[in-house]
Coordinates of N, CA and C in Angstrom, one line a residue:
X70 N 123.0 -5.9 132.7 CA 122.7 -5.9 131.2 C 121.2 -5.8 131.0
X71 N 120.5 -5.0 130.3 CA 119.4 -4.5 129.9 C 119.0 -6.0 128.7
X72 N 117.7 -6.3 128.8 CA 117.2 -7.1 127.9 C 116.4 -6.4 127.4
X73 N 116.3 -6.8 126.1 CA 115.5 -6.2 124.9 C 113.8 -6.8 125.1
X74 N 112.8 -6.5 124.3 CA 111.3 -6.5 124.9 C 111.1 -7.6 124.2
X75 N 110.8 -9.2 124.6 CA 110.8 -10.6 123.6 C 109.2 -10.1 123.2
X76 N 108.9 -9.2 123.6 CA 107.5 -8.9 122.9 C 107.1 -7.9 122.3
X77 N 107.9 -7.5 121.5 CA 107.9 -6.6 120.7 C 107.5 -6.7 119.5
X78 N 108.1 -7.7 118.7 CA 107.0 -8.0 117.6 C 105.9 -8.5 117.7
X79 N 105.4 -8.5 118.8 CA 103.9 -9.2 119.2 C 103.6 -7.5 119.2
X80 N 103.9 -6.6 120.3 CA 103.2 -5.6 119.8 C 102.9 -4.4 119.0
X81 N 104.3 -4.7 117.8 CA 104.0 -4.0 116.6 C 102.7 -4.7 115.8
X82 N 102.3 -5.6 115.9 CA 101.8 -6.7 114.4 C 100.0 -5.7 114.5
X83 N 99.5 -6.1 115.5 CA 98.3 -4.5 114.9 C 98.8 -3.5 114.3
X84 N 99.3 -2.6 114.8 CA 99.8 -1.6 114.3 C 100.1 -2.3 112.9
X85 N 101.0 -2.9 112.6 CA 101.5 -3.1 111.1 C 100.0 -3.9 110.3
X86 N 99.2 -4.7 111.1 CA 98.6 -5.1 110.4 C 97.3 -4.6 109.8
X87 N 97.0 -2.6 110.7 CA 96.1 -2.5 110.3 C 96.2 -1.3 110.0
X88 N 97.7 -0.9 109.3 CA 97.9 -0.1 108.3 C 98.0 -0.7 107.4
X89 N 99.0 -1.9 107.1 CA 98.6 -2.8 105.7 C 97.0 -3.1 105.1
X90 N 96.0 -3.0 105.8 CA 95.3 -3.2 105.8 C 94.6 -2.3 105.3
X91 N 94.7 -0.8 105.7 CA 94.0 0.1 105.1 C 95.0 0.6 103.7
X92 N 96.1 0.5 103.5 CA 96.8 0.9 102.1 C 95.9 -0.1 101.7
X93 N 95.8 -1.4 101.7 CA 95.0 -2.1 100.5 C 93.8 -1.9 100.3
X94 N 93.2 -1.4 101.3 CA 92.0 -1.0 100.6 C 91.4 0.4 100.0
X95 N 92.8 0.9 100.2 CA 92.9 2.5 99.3 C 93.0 2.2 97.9
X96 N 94.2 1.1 97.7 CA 94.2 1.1 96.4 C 93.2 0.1 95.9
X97 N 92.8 -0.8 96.3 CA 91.4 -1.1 96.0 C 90.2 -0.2 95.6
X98 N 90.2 1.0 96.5 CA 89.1 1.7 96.1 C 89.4 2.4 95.1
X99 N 91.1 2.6 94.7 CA 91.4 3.5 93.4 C 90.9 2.6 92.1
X100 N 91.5 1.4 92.4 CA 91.6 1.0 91.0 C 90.3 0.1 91.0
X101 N 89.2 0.5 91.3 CA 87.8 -0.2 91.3 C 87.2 1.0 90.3
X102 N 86.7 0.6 89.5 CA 86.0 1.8 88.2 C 84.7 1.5 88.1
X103 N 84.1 0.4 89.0 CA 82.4 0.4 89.3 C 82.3 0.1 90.5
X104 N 82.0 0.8 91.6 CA 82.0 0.7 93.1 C 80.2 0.0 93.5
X105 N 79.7 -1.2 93.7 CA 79.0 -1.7 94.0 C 78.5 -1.7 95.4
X106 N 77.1 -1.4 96.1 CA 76.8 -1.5 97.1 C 77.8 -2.2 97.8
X107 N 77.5 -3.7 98.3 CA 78.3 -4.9 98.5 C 79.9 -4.2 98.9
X108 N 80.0 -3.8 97.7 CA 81.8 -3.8 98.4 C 82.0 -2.3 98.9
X109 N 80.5 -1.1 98.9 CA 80.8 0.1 99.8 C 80.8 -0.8 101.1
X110 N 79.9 -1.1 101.3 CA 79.9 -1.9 102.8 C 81.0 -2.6 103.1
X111 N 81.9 -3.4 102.4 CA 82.7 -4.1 102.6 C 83.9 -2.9 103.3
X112 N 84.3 -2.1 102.2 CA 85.0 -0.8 102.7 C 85.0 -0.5 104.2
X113 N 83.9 0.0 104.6 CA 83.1 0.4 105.8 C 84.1 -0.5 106.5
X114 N 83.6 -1.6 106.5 CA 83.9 -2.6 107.3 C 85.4 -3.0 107.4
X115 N 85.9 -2.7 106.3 CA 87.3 -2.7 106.7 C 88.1 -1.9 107.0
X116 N 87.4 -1.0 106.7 CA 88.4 0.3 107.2 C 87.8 0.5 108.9
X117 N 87.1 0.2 109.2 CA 86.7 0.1 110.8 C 87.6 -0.8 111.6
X118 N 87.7 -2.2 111.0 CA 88.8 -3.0 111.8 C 89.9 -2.5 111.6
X119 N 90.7 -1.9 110.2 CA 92.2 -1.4 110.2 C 92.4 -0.4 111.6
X120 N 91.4 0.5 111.5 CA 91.0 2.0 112.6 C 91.5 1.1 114.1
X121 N 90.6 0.1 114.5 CA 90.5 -0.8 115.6 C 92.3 -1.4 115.6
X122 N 92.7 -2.1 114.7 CA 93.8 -2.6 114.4 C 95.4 -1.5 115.5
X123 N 94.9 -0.6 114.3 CA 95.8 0.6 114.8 C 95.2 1.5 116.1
X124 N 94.8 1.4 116.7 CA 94.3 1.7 117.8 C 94.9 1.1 118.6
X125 N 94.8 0.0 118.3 CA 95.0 -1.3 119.9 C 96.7 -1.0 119.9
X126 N 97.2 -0.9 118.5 CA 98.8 -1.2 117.8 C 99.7 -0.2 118.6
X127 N 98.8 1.5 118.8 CA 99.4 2.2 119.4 C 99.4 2.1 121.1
X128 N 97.8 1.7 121.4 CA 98.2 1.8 122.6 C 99.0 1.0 123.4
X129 N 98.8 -0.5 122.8 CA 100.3 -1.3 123.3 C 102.0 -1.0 123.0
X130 N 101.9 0.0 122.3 CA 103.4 0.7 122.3 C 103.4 1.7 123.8
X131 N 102.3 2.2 124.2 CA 102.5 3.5 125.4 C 102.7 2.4 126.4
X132 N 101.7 1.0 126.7 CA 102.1 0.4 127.6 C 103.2 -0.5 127.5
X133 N 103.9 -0.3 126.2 CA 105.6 -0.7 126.4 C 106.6 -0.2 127.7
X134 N 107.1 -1.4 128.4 CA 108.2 -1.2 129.6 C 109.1 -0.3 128.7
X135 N 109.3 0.6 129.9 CA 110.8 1.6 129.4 C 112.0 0.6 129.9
X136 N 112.3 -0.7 128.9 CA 113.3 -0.9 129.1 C 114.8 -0.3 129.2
X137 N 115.2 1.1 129.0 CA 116.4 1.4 129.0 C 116.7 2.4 130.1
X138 N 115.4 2.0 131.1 CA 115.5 3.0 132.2 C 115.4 1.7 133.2
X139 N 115.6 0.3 132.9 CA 115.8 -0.9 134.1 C 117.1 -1.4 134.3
X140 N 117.1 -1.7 135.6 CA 118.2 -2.4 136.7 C 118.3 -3.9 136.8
X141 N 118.9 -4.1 136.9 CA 119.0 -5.5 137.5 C 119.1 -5.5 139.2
X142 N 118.4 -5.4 140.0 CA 118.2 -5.1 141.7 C 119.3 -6.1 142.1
X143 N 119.8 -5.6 143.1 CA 121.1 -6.0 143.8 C 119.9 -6.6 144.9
X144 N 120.7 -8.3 145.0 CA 120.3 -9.1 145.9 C 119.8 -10.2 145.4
X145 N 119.5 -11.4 146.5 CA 119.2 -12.7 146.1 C 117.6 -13.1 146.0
X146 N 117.8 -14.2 144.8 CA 116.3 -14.3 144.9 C 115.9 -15.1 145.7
X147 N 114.9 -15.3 146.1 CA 113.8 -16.3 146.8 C 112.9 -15.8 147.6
X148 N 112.3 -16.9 148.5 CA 111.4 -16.7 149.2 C 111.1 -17.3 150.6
X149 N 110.8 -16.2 151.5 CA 110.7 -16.3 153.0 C 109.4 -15.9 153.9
X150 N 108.6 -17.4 154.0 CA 107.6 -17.1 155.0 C 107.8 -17.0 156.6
X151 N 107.3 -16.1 157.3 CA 107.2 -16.4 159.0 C 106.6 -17.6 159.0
X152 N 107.5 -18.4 160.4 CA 107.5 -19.4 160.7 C 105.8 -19.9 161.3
X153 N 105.2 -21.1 161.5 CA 104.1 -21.1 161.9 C 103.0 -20.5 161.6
X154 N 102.6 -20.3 160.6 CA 101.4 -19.5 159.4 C 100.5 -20.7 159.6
X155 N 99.5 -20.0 159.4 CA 98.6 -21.4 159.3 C 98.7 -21.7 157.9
X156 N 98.4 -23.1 157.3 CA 98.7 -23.7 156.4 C 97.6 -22.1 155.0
X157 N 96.6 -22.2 155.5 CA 95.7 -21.6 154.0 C 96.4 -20.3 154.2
X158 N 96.9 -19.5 155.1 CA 97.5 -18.3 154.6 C 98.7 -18.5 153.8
X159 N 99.6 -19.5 154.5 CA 101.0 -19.8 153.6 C 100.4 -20.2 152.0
X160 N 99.2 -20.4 151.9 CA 98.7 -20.9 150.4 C 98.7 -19.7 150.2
X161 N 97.6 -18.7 150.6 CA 97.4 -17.7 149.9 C 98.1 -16.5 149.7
X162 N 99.3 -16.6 150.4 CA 100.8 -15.4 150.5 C 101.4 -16.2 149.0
X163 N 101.3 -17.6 149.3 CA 102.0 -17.7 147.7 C 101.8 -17.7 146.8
X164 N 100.3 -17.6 146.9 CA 99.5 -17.8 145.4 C 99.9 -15.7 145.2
X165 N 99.0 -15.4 145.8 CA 99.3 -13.7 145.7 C 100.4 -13.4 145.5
X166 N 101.3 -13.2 145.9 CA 102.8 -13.5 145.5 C 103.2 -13.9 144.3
X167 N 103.5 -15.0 143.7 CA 103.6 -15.4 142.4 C 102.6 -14.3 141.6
X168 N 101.2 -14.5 141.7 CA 100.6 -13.6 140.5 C 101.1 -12.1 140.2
X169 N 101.8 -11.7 141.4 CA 102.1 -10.1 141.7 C 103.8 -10.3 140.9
X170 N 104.5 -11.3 141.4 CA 105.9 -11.3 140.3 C 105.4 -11.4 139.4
X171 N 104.1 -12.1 138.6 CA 104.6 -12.8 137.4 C 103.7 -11.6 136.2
X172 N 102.4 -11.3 136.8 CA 101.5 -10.2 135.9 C 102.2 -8.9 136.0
X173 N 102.8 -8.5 136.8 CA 103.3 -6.9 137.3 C 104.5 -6.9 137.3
X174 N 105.1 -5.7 137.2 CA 106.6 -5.4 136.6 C 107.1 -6.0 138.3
X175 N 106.4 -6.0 139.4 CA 107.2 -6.2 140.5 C 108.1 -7.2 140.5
X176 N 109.6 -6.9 141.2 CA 110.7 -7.9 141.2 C 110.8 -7.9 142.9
X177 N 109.9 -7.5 143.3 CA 111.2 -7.5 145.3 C 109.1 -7.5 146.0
X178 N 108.6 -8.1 146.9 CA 108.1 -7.6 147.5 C 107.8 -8.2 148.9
X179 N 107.5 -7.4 149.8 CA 107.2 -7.4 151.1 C 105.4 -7.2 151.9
X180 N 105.4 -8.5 152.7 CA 104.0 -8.6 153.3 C 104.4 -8.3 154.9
X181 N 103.4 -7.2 155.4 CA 103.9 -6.6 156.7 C 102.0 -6.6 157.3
X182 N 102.2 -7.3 158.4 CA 100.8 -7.3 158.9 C 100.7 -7.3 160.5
X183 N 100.3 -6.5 161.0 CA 100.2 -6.5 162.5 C 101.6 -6.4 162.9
X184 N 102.7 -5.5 163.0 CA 103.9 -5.9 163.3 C 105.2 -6.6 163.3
X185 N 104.3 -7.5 162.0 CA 105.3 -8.5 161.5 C 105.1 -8.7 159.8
X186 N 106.7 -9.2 159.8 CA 106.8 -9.9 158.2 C 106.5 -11.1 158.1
X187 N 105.4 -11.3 157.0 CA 105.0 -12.5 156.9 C 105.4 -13.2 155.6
X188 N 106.1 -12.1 154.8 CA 106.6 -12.6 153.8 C 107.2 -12.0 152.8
X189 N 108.4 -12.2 152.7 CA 109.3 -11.5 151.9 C 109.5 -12.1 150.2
X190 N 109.3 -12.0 148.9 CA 109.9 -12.6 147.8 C 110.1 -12.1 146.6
X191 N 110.9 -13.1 145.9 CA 111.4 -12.2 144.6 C 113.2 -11.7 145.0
X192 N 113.7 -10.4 144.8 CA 114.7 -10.2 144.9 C 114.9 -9.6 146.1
X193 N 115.6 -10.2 147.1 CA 115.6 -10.3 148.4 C 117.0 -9.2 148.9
X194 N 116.8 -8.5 150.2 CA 118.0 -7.1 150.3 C 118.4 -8.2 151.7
X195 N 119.7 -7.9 151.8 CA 119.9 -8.3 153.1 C 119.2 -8.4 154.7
X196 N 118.7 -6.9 154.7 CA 118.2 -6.7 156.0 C 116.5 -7.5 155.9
X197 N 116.5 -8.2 156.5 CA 114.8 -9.2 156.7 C 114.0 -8.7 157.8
X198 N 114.4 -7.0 158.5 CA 113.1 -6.5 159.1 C 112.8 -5.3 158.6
X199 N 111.6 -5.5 158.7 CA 110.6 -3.9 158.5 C 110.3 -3.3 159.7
X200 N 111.4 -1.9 159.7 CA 111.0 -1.0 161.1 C 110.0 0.3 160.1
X201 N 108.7 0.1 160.1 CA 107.6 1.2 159.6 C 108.5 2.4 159.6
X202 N 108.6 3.2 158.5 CA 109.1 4.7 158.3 C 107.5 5.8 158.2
X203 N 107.7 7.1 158.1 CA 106.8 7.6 157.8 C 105.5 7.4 156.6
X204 N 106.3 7.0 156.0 CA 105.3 6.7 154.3 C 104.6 5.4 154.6
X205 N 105.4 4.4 155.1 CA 104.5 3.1 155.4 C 103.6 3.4 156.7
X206 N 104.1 4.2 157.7 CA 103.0 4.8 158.8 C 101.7 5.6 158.4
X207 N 101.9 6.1 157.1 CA 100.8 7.0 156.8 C 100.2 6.2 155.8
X208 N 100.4 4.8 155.1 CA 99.8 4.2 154.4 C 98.8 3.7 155.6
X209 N 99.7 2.8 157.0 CA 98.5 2.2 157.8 C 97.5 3.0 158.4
X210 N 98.1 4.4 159.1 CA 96.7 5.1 158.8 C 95.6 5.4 158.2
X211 N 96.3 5.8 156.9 CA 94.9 6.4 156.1 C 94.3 5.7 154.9
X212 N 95.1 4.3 155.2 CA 95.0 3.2 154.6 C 94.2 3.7 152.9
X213 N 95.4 3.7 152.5 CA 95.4 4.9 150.7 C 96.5 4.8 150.5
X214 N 96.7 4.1 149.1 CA 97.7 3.7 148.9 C 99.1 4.7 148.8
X215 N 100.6 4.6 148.8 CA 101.1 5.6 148.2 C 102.2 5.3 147.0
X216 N 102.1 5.7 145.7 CA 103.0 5.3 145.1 C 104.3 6.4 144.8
X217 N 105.7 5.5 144.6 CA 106.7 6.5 144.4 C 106.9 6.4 143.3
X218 N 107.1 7.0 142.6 CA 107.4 6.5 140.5 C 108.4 6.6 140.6
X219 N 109.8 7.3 141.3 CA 110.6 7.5 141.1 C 111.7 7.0 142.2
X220 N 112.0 6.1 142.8 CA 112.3 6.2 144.1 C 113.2 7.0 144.4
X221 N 114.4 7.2 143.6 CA 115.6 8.2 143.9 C 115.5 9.3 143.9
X222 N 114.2 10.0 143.5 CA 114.0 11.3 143.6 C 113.0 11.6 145.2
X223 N 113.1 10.6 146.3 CA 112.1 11.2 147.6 C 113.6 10.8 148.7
X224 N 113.3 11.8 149.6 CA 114.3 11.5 150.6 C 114.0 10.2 151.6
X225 N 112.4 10.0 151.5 CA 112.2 9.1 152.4 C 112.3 7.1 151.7
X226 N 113.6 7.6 150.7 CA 113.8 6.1 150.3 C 114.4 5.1 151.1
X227 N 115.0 6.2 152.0 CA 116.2 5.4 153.4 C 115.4 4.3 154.1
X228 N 114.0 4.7 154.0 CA 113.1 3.8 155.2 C 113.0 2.7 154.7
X229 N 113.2 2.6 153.1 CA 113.2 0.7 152.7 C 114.4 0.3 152.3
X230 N 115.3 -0.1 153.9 CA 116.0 -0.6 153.6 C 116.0 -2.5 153.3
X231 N 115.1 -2.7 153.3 CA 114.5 -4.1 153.8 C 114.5 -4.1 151.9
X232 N 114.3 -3.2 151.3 CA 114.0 -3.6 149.5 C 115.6 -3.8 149.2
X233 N 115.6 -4.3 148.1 CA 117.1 -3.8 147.0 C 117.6 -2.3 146.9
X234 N 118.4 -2.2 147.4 CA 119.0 -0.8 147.9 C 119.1 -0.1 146.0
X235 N 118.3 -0.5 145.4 CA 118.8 0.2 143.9 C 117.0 -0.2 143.3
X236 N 115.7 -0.3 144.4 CA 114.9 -0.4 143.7 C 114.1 1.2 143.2
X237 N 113.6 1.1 142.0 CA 113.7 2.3 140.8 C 112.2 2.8 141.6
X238 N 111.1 2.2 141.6 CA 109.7 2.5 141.9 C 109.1 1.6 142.9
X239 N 108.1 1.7 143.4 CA 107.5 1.4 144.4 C 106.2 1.8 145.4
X240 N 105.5 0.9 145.4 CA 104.1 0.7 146.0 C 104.1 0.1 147.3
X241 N 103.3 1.4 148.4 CA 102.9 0.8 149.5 C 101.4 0.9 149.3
X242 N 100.9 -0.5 149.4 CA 99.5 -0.5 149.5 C 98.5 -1.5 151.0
X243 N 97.6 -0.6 151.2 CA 97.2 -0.8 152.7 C 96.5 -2.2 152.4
X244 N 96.7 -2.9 152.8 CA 96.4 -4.3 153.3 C 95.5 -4.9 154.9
X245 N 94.3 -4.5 154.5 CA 93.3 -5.2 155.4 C 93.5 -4.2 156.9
X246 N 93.6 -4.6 157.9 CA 93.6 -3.5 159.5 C 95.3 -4.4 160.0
X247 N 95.9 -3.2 159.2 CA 97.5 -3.0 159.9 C 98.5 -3.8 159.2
X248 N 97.8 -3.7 158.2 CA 98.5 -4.4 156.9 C 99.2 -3.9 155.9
X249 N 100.2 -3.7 155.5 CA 100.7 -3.2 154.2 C 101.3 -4.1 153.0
X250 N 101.2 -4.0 151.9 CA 101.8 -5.2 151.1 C 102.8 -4.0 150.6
X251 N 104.2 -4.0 149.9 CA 105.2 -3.5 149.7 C 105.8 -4.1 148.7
X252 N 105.7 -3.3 147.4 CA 106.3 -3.5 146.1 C 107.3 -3.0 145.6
X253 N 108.3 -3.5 145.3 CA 109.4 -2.5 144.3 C 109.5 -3.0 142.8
X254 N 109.8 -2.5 142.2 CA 110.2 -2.3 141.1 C 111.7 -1.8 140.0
X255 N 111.9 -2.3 139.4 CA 113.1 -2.6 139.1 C 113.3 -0.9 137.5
X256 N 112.2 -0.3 137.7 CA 112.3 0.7 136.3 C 111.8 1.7 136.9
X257 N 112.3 2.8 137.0 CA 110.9 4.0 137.5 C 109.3 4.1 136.7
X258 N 108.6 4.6 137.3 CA 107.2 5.2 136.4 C 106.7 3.3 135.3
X259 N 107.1 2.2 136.3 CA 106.9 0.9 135.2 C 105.9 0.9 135.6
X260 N 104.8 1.1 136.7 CA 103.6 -0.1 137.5 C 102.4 1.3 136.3
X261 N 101.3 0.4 135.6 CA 100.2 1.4 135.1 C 99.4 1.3 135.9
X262 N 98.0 1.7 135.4 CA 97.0 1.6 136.3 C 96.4 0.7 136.3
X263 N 96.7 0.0 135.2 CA 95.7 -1.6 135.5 C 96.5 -2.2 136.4
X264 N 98.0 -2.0 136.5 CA 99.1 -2.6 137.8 C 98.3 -2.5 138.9
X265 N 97.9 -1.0 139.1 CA 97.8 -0.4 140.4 C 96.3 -1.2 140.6
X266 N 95.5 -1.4 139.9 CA 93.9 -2.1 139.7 C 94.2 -3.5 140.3
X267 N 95.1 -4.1 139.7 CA 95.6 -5.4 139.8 C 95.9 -5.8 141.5
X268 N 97.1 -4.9 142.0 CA 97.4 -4.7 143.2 C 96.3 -4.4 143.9
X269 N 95.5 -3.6 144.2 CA 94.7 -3.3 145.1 C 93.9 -4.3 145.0
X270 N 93.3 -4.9 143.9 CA 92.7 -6.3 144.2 C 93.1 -7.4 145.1
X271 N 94.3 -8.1 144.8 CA 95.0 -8.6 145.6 C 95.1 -8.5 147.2
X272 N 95.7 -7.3 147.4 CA 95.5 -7.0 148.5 C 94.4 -7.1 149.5
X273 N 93.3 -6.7 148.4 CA 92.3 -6.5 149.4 C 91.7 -8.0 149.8
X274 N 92.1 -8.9 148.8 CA 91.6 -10.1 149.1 C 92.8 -11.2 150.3
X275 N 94.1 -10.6 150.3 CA 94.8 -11.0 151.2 C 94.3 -10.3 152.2
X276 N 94.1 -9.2 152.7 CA 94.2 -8.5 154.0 C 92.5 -9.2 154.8
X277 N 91.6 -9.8 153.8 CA 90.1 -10.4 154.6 C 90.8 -11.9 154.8
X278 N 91.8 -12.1 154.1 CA 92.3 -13.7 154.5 C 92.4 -13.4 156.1
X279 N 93.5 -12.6 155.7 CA 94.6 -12.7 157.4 C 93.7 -12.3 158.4
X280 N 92.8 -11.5 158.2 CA 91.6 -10.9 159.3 C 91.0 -12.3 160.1
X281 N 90.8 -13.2 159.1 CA 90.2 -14.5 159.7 C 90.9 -15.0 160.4
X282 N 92.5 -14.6 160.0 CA 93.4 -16.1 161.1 C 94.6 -14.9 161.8
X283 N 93.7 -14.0 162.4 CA 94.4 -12.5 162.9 C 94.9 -13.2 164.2
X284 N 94.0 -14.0 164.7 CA 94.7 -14.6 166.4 C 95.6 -15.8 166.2
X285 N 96.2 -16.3 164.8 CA 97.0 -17.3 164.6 C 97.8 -16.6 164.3
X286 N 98.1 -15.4 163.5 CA 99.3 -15.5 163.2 C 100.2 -14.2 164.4
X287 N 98.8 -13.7 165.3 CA 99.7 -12.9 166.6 C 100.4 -13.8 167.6
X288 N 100.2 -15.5 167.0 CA 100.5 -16.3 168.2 C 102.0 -16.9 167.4
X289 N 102.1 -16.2 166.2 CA 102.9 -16.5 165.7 C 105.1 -16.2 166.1
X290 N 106.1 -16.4 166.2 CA 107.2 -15.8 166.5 C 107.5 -14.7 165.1
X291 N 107.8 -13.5 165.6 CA 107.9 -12.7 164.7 C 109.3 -12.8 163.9

């Protein structure tokens, strides 16, 4: 079942509030029959914030989720760290983690670093290993991220079988030396750019964690 956007009237209310805003001060300017410095300025001024108003009103409609193009991802939720982490990574896989479900459309994702999973969460697929396919081999290479907007439309979706076998979009992004973090998404074309801004931040600040505790967690059982 598809849910409706609980923020929807949040992001019509610019838009509505700064067209209301400029009709009143049209007919204000009609029915004013001695126009006084003071209130040209005033004008100015309001018609600049309505302009602002409706600005902001539209662009938060284009960054509206395409809700009627989302899934509900087959599979269970939670979350699974590799055993024996040192304590400040297991902090920092979860802090990263939660911020990445909770600010970003992501529903499913996967931490793959040096040969191993260090962490899987969100909506979980049956299979709990990552055998690297081409696309995640060419992310550790040339460490650049790749994104799929569409997942059902690339052949090379077989290789994440480790996601929810029905996820819509998806981000492999290079994570520190031999690292990949692994996003899915539950809508095609959902992650923007401030997503993609968002993610590569993250990343980049997980991938110098693990660098520090690179000989703890190779001593780790995969």
């Amino acid at each position: 079942m598809i849910k409706s956007d609980p923020n929807r009237v949040l992001r019509l209310l610019p838009l509505l509030v700064g067209i209301l805003g400029g009709i009143l001060l049209l007919l204000n300017r009609l029915t004013t029959t001695q126009l006084t410095e003071s209130q040209a300025r005033s004008d100015v001024l309001g018609t600049i914030l309505s302009a602002i108003l409706i600005l902001v009103g539209l662009l938060w409609q284009q960054i509206q989720p395409r809700s009627s193009d989302a899934v509900t991802l087959i599979g269970k939720e939670g979350m699974e760290l590799a055993s024996e982490l040192p304590d400040a990574v297991k902090t920092e896989l979860a802090w990263a983690s939660h911020l990445l479900l909770t600010n970003t459309v992501t529903k499913s994702l996967v931490v793959y670093y040096q040969g191993k999973v260090l962490l899987r969460r969100g909506i979980l697929a049956d299979n709990p290993h990552v055998k690297p396919g081409q696309i995640v081999r060419r992310v550790l290479e040339t460490h650049k991220p790749i994104y799929l907007v569409d997942l059902k439309l690339f052949p090379g979706r077989i290789e994440f079988d480790y996601l929810p076998e029905n996820t819509q979009g998806l981000i492999c992004q290079p994570m520190g030396n031999g690292g990949v973090l692994i996003l899915g998404a539950n809508a095609p074309r959902s992650y923007t750019k401030q997503d993609e801004n968002w993610i590569e931040g993250i990343a980049d600040k997980l991938g110098e964690t693990l660098s520090r505790y690179s000989h703890e967690i190779a001593a780790c059982e995969k």
